[in-house]
CSV table of C-alpha atoms and ligand atoms in Angstrom, one decimal:
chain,number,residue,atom,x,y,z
A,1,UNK,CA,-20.7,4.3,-2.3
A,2,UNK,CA,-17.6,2.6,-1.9
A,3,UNK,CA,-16.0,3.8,1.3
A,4,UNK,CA,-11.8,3.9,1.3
A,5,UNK,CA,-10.4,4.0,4.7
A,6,UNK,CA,-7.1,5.5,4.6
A,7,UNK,CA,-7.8,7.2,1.5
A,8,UNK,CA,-5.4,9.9,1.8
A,9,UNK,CA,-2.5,8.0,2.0
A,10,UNK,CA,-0.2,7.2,-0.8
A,11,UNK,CA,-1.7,4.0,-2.5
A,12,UNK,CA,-5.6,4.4,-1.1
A,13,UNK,CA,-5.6,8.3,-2.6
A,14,UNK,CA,-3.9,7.1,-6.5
A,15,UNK,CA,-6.7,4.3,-5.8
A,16,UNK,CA,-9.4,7.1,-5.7
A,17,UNK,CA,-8.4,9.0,-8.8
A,18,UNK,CA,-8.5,5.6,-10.2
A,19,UNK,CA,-11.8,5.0,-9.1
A,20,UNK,CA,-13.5,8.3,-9.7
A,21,UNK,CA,-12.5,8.4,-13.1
A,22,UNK,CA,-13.7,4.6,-14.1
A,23,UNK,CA,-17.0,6.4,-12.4
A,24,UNK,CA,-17.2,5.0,-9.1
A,25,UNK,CA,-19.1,6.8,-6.7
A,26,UNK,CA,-16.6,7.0,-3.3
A,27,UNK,CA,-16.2,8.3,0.3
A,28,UNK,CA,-12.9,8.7,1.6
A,29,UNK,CA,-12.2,8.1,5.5
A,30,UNK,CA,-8.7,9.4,7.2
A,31,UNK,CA,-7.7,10.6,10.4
A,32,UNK,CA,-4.6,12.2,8.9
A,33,UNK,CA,-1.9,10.6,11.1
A,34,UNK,CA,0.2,9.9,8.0
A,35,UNK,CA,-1.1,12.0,5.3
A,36,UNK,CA,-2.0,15.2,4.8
A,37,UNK,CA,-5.7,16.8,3.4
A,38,UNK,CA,-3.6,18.0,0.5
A,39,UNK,CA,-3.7,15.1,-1.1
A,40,UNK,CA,-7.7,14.7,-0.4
A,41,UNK,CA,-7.4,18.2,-2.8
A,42,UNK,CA,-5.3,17.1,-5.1
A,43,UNK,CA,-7.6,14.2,-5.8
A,44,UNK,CA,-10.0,16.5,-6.6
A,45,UNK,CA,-7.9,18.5,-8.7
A,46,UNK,CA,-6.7,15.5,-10.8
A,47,UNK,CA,-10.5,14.2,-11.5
A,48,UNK,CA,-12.6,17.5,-11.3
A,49,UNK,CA,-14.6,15.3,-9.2
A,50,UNK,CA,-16.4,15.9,-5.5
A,51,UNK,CA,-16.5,13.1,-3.0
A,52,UNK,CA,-17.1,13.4,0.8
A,53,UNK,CA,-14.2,13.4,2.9
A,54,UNK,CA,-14.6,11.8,6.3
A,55,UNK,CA,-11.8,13.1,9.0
A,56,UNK,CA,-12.4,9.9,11.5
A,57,UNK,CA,-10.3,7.9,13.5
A,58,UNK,CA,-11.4,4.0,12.9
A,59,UNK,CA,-10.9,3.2,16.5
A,60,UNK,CA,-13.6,6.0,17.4
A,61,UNK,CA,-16.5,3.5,16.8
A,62,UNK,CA,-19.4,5.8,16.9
A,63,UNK,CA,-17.9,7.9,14.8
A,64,UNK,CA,-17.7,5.0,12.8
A,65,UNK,CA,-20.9,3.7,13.0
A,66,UNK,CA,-22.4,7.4,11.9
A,67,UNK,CA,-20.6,7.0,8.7
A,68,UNK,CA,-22.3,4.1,8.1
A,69,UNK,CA,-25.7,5.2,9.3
A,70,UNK,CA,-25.5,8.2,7.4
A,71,UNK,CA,-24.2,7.0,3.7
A,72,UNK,CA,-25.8,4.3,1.2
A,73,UNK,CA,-22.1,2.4,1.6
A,74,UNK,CA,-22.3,-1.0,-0.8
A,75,UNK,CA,-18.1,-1.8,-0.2
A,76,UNK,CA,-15.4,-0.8,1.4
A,77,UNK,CA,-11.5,-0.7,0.9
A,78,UNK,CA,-9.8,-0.8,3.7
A,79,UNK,CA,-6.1,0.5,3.5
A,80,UNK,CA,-6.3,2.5,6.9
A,81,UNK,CA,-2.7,1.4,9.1
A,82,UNK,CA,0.0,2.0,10.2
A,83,UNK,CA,2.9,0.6,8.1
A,84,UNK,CA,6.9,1.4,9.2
A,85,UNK,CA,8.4,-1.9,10.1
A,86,UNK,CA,11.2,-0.4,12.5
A,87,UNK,CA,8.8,1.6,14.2
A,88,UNK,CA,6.5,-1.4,14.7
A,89,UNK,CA,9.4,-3.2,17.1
A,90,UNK,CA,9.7,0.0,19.0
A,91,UNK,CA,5.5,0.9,19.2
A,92,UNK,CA,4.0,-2.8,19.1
A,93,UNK,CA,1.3,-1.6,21.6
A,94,UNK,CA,0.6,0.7,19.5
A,95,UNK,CA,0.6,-1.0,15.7
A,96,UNK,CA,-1.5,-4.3,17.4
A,97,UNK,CA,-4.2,-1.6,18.8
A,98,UNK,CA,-4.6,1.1,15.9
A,99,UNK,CA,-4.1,-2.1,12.9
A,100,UNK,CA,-6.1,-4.7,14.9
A,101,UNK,CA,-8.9,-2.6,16.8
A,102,UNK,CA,-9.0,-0.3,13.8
A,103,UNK,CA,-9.9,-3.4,11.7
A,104,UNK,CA,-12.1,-4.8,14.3
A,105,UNK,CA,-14.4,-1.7,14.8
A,106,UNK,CA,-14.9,-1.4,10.6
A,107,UNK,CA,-15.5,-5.2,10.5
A,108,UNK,CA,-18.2,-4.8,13.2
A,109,UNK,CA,-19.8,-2.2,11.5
A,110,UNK,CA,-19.6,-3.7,8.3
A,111,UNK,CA,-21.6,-6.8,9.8
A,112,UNK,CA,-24.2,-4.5,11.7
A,113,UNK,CA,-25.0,-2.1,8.2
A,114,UNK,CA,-25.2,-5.8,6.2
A,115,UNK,CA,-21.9,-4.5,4.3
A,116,UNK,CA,-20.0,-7.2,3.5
A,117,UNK,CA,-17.6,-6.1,0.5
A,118,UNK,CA,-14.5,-6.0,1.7
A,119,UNK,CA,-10.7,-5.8,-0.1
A,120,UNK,CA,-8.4,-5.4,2.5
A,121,UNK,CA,-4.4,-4.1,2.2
A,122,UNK,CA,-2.3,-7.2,2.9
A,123,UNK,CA,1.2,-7.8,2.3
A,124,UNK,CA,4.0,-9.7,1.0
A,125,UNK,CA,5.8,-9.0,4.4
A,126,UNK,CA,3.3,-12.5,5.4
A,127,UNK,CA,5.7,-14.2,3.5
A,128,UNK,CA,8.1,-14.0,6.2
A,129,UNK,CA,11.7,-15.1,5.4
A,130,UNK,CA,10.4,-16.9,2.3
A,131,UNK,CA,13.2,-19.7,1.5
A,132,UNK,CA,11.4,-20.1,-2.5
A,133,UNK,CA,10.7,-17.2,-5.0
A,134,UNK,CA,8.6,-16.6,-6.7
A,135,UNK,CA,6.1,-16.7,-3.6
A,136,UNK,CA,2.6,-18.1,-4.5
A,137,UNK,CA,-0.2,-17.2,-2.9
A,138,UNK,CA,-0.4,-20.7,-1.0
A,139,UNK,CA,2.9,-20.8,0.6
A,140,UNK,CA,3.5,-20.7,4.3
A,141,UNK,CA,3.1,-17.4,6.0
A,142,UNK,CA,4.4,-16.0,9.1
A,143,UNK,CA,5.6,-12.3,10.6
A,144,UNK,CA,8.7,-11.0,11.6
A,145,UNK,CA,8.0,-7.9,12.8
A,146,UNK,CA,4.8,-6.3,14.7
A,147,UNK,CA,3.5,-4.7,11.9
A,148,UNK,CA,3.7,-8.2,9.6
A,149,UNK,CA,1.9,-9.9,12.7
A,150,UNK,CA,-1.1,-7.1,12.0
A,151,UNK,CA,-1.4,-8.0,8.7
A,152,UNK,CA,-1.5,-11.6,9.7
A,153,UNK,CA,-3.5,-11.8,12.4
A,154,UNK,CA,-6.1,-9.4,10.0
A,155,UNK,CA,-6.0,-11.9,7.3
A,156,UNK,CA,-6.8,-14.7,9.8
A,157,UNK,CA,-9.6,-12.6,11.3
A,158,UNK,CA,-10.8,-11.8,8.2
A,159,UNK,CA,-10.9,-15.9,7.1
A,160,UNK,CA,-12.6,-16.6,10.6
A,161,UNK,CA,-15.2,-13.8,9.6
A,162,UNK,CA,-16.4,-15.6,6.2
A,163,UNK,CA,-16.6,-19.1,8.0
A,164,UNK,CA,-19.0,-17.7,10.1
A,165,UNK,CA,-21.0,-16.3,7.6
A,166,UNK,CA,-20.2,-17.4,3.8
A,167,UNK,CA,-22.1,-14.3,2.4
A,168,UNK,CA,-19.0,-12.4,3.0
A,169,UNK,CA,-16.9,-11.2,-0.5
A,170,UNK,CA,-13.3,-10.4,0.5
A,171,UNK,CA,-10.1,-9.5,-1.2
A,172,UNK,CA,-6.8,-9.9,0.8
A,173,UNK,CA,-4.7,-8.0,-1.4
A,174,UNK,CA,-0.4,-8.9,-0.7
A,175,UNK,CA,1.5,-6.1,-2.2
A,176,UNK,CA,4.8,-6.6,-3.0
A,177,UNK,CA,7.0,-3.1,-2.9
A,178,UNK,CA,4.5,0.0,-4.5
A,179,UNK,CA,6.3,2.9,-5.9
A,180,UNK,CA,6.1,5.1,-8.6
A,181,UNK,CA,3.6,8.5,-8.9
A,182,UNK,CA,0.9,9.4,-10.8
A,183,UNK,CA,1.8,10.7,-14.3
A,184,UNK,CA,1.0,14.3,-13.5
A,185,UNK,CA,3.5,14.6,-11.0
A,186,UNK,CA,0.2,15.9,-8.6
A,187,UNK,CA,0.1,12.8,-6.8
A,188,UNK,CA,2.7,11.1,-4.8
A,189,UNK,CA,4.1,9.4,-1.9
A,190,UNK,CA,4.4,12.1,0.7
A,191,UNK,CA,5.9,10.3,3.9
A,192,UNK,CA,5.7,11.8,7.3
A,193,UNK,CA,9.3,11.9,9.2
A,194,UNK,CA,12.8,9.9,7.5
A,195,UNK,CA,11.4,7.1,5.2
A,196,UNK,CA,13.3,3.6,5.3
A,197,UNK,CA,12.1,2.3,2.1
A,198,UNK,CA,14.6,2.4,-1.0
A,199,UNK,CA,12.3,4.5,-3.2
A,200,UNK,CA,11.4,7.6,-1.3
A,201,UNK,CA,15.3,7.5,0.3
A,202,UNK,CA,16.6,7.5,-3.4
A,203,UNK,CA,14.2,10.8,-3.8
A,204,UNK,CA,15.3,12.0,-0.7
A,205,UNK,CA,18.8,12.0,-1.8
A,206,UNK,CA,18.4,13.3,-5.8
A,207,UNK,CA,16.7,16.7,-4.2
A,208,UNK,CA,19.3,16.9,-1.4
A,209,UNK,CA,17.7,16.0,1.8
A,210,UNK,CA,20.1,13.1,2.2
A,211,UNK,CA,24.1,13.3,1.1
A,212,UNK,CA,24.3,9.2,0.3
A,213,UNK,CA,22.4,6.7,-0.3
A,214,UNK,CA,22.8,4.0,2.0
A,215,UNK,CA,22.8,0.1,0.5
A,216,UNK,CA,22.5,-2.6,3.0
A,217,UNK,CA,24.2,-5.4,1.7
A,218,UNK,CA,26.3,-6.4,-1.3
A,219,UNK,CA,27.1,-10.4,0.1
A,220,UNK,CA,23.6,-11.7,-0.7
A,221,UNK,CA,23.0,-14.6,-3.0
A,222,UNK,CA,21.5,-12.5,-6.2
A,223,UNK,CA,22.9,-12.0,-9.0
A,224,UNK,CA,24.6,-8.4,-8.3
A,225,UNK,CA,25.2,-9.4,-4.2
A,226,UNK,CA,21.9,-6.7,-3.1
A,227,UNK,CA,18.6,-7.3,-2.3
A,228,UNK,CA,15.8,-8.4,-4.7
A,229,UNK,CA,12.6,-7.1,-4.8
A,230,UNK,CA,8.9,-7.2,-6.7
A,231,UNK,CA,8.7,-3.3,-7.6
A,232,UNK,CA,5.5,-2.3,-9.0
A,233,UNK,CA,3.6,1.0,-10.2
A,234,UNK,CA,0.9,2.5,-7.5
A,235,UNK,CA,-0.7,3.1,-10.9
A,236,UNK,CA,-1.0,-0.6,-11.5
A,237,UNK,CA,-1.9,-1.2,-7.8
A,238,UNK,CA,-4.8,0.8,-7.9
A,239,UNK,CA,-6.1,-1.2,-10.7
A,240,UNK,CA,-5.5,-4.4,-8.8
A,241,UNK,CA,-8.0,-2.8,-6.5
A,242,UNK,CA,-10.6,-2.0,-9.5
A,243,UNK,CA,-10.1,-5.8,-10.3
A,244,UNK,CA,-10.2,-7.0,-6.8
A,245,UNK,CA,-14.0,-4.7,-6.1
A,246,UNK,CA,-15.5,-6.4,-9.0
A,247,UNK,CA,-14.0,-9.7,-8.1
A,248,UNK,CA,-16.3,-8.9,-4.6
A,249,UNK,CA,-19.2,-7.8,-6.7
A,250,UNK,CA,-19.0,-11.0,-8.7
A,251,UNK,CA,-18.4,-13.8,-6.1
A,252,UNK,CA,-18.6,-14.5,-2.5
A,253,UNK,CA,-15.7,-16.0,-0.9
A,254,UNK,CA,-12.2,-14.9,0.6
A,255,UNK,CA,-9.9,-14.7,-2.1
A,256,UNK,CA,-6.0,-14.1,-1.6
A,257,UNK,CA,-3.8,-12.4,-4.5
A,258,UNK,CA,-0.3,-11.5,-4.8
A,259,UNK,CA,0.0,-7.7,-6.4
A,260,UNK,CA,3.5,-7.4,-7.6
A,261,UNK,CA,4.8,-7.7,-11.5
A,262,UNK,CA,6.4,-11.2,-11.3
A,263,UNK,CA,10.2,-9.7,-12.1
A,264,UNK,CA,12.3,-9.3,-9.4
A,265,UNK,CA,14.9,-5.6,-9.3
A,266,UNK,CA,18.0,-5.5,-7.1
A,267,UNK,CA,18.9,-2.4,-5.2
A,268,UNK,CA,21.1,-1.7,-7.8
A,269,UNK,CA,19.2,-2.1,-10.7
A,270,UNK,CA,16.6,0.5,-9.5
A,271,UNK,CA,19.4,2.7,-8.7
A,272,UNK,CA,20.9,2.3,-11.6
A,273,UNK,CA,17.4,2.6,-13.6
A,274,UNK,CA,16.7,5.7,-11.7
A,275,UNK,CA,20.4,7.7,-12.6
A,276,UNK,CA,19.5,6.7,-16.1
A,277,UNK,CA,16.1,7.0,-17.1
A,278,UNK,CA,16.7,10.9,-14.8
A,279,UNK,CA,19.6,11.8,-15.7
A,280,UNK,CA,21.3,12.0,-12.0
A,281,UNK,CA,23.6,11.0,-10.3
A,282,UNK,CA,22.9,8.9,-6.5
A,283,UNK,CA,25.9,8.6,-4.7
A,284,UNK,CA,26.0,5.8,-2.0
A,285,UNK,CA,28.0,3.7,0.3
A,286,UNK,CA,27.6,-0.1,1.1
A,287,UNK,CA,27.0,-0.9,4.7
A,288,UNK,CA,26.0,-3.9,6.4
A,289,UNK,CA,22.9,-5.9,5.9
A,290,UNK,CA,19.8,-4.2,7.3
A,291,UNK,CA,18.5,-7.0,10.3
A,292,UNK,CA,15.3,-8.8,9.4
A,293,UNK,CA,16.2,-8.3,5.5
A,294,UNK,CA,15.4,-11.5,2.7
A,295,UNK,CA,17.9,-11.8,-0.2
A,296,UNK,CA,15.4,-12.4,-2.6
A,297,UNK,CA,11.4,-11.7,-2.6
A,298,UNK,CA,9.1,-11.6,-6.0
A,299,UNK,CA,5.8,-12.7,-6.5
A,300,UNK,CA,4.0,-14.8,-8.8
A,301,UNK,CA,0.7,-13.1,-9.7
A,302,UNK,CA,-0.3,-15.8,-12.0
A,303,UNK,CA,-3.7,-16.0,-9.7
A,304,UNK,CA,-4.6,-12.5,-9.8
A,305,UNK,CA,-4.2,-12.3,-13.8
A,306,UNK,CA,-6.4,-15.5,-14.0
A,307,UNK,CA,-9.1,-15.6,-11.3
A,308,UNK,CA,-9.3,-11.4,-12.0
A,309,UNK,CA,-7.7,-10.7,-15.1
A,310,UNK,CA,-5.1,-8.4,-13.8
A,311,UNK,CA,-1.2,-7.6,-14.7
A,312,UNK,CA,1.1,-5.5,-14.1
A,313,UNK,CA,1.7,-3.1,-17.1
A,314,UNK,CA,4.1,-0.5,-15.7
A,315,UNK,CA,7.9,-1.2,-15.9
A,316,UNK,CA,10.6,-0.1,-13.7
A,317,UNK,CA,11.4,3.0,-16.0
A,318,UNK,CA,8.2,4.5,-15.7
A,319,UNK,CA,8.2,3.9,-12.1
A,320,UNK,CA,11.6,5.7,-11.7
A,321,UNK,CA,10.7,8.2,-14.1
A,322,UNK,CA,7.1,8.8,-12.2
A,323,UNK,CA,8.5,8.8,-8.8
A,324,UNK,CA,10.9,11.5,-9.9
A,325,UNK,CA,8.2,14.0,-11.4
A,326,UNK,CA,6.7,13.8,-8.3
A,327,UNK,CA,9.8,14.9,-6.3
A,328,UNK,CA,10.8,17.7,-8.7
A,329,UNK,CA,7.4,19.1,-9.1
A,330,UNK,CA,6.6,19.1,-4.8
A,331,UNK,CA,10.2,18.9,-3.3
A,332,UNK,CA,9.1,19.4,0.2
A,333,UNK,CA,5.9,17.2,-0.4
A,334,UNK,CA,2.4,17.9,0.0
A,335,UNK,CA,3.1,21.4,2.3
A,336,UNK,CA,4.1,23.4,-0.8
A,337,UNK,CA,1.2,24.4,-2.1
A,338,UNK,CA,-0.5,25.1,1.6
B,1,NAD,P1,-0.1,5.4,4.1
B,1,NAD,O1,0.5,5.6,5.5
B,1,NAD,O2,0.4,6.4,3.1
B,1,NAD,O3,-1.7,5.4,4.1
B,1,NAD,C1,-2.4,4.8,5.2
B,1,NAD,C2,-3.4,5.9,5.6
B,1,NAD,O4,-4.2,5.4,6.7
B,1,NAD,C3,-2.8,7.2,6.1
B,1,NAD,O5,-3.4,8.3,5.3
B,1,NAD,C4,-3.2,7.3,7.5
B,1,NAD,O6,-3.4,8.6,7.9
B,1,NAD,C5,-4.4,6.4,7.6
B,1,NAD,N1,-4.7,5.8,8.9
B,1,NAD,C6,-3.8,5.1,9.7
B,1,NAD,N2,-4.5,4.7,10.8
B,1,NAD,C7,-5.7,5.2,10.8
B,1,NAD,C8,-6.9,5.1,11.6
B,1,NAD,N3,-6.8,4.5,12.8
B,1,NAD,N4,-8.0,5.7,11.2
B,1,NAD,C9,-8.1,6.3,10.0
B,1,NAD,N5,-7.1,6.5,9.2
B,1,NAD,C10,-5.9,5.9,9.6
B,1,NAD,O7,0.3,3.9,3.6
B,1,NAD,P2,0.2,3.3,2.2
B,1,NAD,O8,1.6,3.1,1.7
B,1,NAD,O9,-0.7,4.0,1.3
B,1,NAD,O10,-0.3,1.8,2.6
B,1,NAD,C11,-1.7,1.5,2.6
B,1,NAD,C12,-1.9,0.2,3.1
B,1,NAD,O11,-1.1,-0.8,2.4
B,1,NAD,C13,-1.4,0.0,4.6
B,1,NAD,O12,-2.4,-0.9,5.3
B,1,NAD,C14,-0.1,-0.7,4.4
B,1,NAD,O13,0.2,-1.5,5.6
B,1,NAD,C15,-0.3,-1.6,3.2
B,1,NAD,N6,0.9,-1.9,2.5
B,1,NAD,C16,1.8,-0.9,2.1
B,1,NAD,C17,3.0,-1.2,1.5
B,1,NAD,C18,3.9,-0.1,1.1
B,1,NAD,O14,5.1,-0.4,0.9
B,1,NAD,N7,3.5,1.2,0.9
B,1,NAD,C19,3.3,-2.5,1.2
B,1,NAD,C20,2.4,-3.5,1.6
B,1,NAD,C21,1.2,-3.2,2.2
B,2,UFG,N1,17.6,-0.8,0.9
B,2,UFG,C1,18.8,-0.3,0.9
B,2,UFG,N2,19.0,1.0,1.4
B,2,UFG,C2,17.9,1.7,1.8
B,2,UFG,C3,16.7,1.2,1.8
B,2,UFG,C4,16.5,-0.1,1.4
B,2,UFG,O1,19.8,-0.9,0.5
B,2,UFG,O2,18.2,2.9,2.2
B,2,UFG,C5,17.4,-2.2,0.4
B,2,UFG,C6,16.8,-3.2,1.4
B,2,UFG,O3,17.9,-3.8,2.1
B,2,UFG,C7,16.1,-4.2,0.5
B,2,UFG,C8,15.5,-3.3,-0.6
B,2,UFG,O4,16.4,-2.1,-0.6
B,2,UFG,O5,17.0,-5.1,0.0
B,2,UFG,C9,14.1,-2.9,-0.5
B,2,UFG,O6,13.9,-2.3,0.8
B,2,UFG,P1,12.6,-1.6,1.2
B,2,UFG,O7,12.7,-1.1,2.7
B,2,UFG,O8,12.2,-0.5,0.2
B,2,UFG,O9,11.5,-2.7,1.1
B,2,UFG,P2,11.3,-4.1,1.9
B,2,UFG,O10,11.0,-5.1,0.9
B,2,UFG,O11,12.3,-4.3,2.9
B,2,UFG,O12,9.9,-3.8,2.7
B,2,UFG,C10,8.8,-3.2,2.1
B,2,UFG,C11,7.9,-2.6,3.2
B,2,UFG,C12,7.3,-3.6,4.1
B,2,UFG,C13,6.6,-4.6,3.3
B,2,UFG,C14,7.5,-5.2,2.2
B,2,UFG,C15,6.7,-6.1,1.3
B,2,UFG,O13,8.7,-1.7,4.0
B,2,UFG,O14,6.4,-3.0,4.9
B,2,UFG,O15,8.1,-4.2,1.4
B,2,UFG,O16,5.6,-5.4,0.8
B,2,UFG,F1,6.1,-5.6,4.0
């Protein structure tokens, strides 16, 4: 069994409908702090497939450890965080314990059951204020932020863990920015509280929750004055993580990959993408720069495409069009169908 921690969650639950349906056999472990066991259903529903459900918190270690004890687990995805930047500076108690101890405990675990599969949810926030794009995965890293210093510190625990033993086979993953929906429209992001990413805001405002749009920023250095970003599909994500699991099957090692599409967006060109390819309108006004924000960050996944044979497919339509079947079909989220 492959066990997915934080399987509920946006990315780790379109990862298990990718994985049951390429015939995976998987356990999915969440304590539901920012999801909700709708979406555990609606994987279900999506691949007419059963697979166990685990409702544990990975800082309660015996819990933990009975998981373990009690299941044939052969690898393990670990997506399980927390992840809101802002609320990282005001909670960093809080991000360090459940991101870091949470890792810690599965590691330790991992190591006592002989598990030692992992592909683990990094990202391109390690890149710091990047001064060169496209970011490869070799250049400096450092964190701005709490929750970047999680993912950090994670990846350097993680390196320290295969020095000491080399039989270790693990994935850091660095996404770039996921969006997008699965293509029913069943599966989606389904953020607790105000989102701050671009994506679910520009939802939030088509089906009325917000008035505006805010953009932070139109003096930056790109070539419409907004921030650039690395969009890419969840769908194409989750099959970075197919790729990455058979990279672990295949060869021992720690191997880093960037997960984005190569081509860097602007905040208006996804806005503009989005009016278009839905037919709506997204009214907005232009504040000032968000704090903390780069002008310009886009990956080169040139690694990941030739150590694992994986690229992007999914283009900036579908993951406007996507993200917009999900909002129409649920508009309050994973609650309507309760
Ligand atoms: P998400 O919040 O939707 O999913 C994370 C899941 O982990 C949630 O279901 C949550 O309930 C669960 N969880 C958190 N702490 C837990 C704990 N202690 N024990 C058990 N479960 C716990 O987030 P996501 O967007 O799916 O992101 C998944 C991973 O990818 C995270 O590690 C995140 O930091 C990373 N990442 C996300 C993005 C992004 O923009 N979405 C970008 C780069 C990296
Ligand atoms: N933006 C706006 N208005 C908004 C929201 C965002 O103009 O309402 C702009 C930002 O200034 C930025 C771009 O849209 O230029 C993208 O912003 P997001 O917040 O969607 O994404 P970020 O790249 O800032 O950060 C995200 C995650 C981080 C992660 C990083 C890289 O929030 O956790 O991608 O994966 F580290």
């Amino acid at each position: 069994m492959i066990l997915i921690t934080g399987g509920a969650g946006f990315i780790g639950s379109h990862t298990a409908v990718a994985l049951l349906n390429a015939g995976y056999e998987i356990g999915i472990l969440d304590n539901l702090s920012n999801s909700k066991y709708e979406s555990i259903r609606r994987i279900k529903q999506l691949t007419e497939k059963e697979c166990p459900f685990f409702e544990i918190d990975l800082l309660d270690y015996l819990a933990l450890d009975r998981i373990f004890c009690e299941n044939k687990i052969d690898s393990v995805i670990h997506f399980a965080g927390f992840k809101a930047v802002g609320e990282s500076v005001s909670k960093p108690l809080e991000y360090y314990h459940n991101n870091i101890t949470g890792t810690l405990n599965l590691c330790r675990i991992m190591r006592e059951h002989n598990v030692k599969k992992l592909v683990f949810s990094s990202s391109a926030t390690v890149y710091g204020l990047a001064k060169v794009v496209p970011v490869t995965e070799d250049m400096p890293i450092s964190a701005t932020n709490p929750y970047g210093s999680t993912k950090l510190m994670i990846e350097n625990i993680l390196n320290d863990l295969f020095v000491s033993d080399n039989d270790w086979s693990i994935a850091l993953l660095r996404y770039f920015n996921p969006i997008g929906a699965h293509k029913s429209g069943i599966l989606g992001e389904n953020p607790n509280g105000i989102p701050n990413n671009l994506m679910p805001r520009i939802c939030n405002v088509v089906n009325g929750k917000m008035d505006k749009l805010t953009i932070w920023g139109t003096d930056y250095a790109t070539h419409d004055g907004t921030g650039v970003r690395d969009y890419i599909h969840v769908l194409d994500l989750a099959d970075g993580h197919i790729a990455a699991l058979n990279k672990c099957n295949k060869d021992k090692g720690i191997f880093t990959y960037n997960l984005g599409t190569g081509i860097g967006y602007s905040v208006f060109d996804l806005i503009n993408t989005f009016a278009r390819v839905n037919n709506v309108n997204i009214p907005y006004d232009v504040c000032p720069r968000r704090p903390g924000d780069v002008a310009s960050l886009y990956a080169d996944c040139s690694k990941a495409e030739k150590e694992m044979s994986w690229k992007a497919k999914l283009g900036l339509e579908d993951m406007c069009a996507d993200s917009y079947k999900f909002v129409k079909k649920n508009p309050k989220g994973y609650e309507d169908s309760k």
